[in-house]
Short mmCIF file of C-alpha atoms in Angstrom, two decimals:
data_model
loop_
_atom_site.label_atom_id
_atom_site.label_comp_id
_atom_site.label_asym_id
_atom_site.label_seq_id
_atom_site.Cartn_x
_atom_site.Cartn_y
_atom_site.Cartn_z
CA UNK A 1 127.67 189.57 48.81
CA UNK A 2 130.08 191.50 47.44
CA UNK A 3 131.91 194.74 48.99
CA UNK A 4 131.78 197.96 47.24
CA UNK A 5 134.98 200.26 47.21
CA UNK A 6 132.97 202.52 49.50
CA UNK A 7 132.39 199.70 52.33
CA UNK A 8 136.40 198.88 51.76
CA UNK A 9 137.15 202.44 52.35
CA UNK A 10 135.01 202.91 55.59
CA UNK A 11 136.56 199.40 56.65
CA UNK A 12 140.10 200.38 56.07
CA UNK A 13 139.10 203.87 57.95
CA UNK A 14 137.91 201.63 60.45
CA UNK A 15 140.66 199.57 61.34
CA UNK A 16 142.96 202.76 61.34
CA UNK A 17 140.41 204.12 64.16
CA UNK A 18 140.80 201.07 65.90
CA UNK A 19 144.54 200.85 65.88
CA UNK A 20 144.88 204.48 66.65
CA UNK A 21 143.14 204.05 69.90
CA UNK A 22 144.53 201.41 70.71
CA UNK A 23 148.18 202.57 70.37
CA UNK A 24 147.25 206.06 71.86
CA UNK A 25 145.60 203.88 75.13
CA UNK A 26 148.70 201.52 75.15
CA UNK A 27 151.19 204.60 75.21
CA UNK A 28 149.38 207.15 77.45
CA UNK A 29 148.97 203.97 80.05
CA UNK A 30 153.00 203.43 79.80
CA UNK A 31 153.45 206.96 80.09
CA UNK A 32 151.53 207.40 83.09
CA UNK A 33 153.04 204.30 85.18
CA UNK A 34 156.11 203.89 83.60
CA UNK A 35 158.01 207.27 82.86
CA UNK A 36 159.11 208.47 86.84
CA UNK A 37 161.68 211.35 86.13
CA UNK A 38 159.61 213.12 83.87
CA UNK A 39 156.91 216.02 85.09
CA UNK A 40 153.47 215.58 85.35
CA UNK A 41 152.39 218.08 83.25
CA UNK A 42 154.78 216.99 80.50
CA UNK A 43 153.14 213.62 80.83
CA UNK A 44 149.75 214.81 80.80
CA UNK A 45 150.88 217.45 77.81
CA UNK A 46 152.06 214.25 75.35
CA UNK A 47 149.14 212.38 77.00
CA UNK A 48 146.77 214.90 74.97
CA UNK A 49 148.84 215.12 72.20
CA UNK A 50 148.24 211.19 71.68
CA UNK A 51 144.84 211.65 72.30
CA UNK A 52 144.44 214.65 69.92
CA UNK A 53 146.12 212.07 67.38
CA UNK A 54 144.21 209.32 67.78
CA UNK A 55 141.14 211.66 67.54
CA UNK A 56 142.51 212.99 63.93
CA UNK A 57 142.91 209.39 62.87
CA UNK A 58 139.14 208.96 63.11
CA UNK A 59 138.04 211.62 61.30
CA UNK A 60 138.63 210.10 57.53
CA UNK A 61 136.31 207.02 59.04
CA UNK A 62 133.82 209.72 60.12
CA UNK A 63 133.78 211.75 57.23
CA UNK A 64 133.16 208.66 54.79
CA UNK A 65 130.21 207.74 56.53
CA UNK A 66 126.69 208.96 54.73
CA UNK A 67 123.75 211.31 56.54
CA UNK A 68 121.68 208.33 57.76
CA UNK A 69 125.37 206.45 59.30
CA UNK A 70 126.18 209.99 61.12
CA UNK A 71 122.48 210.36 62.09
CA UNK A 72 122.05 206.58 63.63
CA UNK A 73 125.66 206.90 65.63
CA UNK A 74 125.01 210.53 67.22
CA UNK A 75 121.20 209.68 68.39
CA UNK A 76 122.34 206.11 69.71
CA UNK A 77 125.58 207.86 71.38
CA UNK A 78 123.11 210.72 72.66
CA UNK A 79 120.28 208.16 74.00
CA UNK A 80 122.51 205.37 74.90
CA UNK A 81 125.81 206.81 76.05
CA UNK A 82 123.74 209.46 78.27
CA UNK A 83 121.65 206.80 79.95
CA UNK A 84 124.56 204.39 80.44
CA UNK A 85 126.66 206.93 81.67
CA UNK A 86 123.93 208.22 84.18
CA UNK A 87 123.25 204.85 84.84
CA UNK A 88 126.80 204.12 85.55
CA UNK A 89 126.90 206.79 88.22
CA UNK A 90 124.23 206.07 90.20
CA UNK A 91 125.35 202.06 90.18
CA UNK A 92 128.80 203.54 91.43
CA UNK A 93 126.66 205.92 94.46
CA UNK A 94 125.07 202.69 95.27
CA UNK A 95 127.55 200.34 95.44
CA UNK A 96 130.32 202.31 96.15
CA UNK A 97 129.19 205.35 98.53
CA UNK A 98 129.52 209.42 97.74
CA UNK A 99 133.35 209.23 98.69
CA UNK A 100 134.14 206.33 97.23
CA UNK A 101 136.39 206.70 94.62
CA UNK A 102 134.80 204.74 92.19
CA UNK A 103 132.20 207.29 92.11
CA UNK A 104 134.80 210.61 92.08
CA UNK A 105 136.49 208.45 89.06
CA UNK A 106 132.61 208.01 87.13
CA UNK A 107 131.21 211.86 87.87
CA UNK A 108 134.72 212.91 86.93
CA UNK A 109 133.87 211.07 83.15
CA UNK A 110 130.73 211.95 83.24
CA UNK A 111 131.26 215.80 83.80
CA UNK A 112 133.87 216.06 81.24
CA UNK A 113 131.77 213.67 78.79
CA UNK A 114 128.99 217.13 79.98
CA UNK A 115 131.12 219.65 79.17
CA UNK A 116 132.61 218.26 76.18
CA UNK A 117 128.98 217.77 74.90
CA UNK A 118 128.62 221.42 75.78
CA UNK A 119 131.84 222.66 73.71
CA UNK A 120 130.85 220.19 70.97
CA UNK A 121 127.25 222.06 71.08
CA UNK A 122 129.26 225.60 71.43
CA UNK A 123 131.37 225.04 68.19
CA UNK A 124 128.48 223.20 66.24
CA UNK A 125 126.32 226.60 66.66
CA UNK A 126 129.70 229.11 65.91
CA UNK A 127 129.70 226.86 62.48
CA UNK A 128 126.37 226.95 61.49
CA UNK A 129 125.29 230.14 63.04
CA UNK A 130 124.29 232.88 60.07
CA UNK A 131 123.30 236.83 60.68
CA UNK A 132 119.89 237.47 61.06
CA UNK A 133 118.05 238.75 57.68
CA UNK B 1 108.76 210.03 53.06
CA UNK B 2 107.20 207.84 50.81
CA UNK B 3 108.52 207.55 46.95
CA UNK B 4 109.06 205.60 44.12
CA UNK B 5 112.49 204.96 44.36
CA UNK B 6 112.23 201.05 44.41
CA UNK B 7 110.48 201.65 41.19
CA UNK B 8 112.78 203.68 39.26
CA UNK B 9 115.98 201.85 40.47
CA UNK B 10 114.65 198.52 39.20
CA UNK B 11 113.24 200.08 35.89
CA UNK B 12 117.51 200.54 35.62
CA UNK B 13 118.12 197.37 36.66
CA UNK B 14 120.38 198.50 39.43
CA UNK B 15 120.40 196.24 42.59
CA UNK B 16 120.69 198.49 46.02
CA UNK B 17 123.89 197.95 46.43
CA UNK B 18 124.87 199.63 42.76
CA UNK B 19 122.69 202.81 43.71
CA UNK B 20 123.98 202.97 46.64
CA UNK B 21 127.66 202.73 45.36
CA UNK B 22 126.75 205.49 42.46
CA UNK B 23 125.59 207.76 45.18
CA UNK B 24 128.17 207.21 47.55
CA UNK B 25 125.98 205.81 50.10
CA UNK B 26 125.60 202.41 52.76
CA UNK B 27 123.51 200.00 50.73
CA UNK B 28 121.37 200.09 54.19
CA UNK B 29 120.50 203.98 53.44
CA UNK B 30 118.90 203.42 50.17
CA UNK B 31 117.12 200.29 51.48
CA UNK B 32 115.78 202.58 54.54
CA UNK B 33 114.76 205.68 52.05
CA UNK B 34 113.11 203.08 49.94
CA UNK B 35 111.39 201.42 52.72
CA UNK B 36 110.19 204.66 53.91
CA UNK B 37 111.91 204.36 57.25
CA UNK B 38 114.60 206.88 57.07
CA UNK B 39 114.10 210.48 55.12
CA UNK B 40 116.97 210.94 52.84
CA UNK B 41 119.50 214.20 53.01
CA UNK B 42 118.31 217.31 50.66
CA UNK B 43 121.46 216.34 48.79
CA UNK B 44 120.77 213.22 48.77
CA UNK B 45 117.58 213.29 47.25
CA UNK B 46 118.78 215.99 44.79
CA UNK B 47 121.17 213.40 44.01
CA UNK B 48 119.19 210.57 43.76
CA UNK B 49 116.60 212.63 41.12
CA UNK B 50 119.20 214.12 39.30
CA UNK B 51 120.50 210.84 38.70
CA UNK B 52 117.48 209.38 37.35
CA UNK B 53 116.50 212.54 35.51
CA UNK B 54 113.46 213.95 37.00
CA UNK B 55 112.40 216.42 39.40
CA UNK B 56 113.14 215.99 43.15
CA UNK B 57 109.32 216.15 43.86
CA UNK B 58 108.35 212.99 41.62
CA UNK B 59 110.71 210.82 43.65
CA UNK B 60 109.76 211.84 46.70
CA UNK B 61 106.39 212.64 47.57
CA UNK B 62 105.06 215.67 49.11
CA UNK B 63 103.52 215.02 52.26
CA UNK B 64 102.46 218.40 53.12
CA UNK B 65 100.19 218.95 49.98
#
């Protein structure tokens, strides 16, 4: 079958979203091993810039997606990446205890994947939001 | 929401995949409107009967009355 100039598009946007976080993993995992003499926060500063890019390279892929595309990936990243993540935490208390730091390392993601919801939700509501008639 | 989509698209002689490329949409989305599994956008569905030149309520049926 052949592929419509929209499917090329969101392929194309695709690949960029791949490559961008991939690069932006690859860098902020050399500069946090590999770069001694300069300060932590200056590391974790470019860190987030490279994230914030690789975030902005994903929005063309996001925005050429249609209703029922957006719809499908936000309820299966709502269901599924809630229960895997939950899942993942309480496989982590099992196996690796309340101190361990496997589990400090998954309820750290898992509270920032919360509170990111929670700005996410925060913003969404700000946008959308309309006086009262 | 059930409709005659299927009908009207093939009355054009458009396949899914040429819809769905005039409306800017996945092939998958009009297949899932048409199949009655997935309820399309309000713009979509204005879309969708403006293209074919009737009223958004005779492409999509009413299921409230």
């Amino acid at each position: 079958m052949a592929i419509g100039e929209r499917e090329k598009r969101i392929r194309i946007a695709s690949a960029v979203s791949l490559l961008a976080a991939c690069v932006a993993g690859i860098l902020i995992g050399l500069l946090s091993g590999q770069v001694p003499h300069i300060p932590q926060l200056a590391v974790g500063l470019l860190a987030a810039a490279i994230l914030f890019g690789a975030f902005m390279a994903m929005v063309p892929r996001w925005r050429r997606l249609d209703h029922m595309q957006q719809d499908s990936r936000l309820r299966s990243w709502y269901w599924g990446g809630s229960f895997a993540g939950g899942l993942g935490l309480v496989l982590a208390l099992i196996f690796g205890g309340a101190r361990s730091p496997l589990f400090a390392g998954a309820a750290l993601v898992w509270l920032l994947q919360c509170a990111g919801y929670g700005a996410s939700r925060l913003n969404w509501w700000r946008v959308h939001r309309a006086e009262a008639a | 929401m059930k409709n005659c989509l299927r009908e009207k698209r093939t009355a054009r002689g458009l396949s899914q995949g040429e819809l769905a490329e005039r409306m800017d949409v996945s092939r998958q989305t009009i297949n899932a409107v048409e199949a009655d599994k997935y309820d399309p956008s309000l713009p979509l569905a204005y879309k969708l009967a403006a293209f074919f030149g009737v009223p958004a309520e005779t492409l999509f049926f009413n299921p409230f009355g």
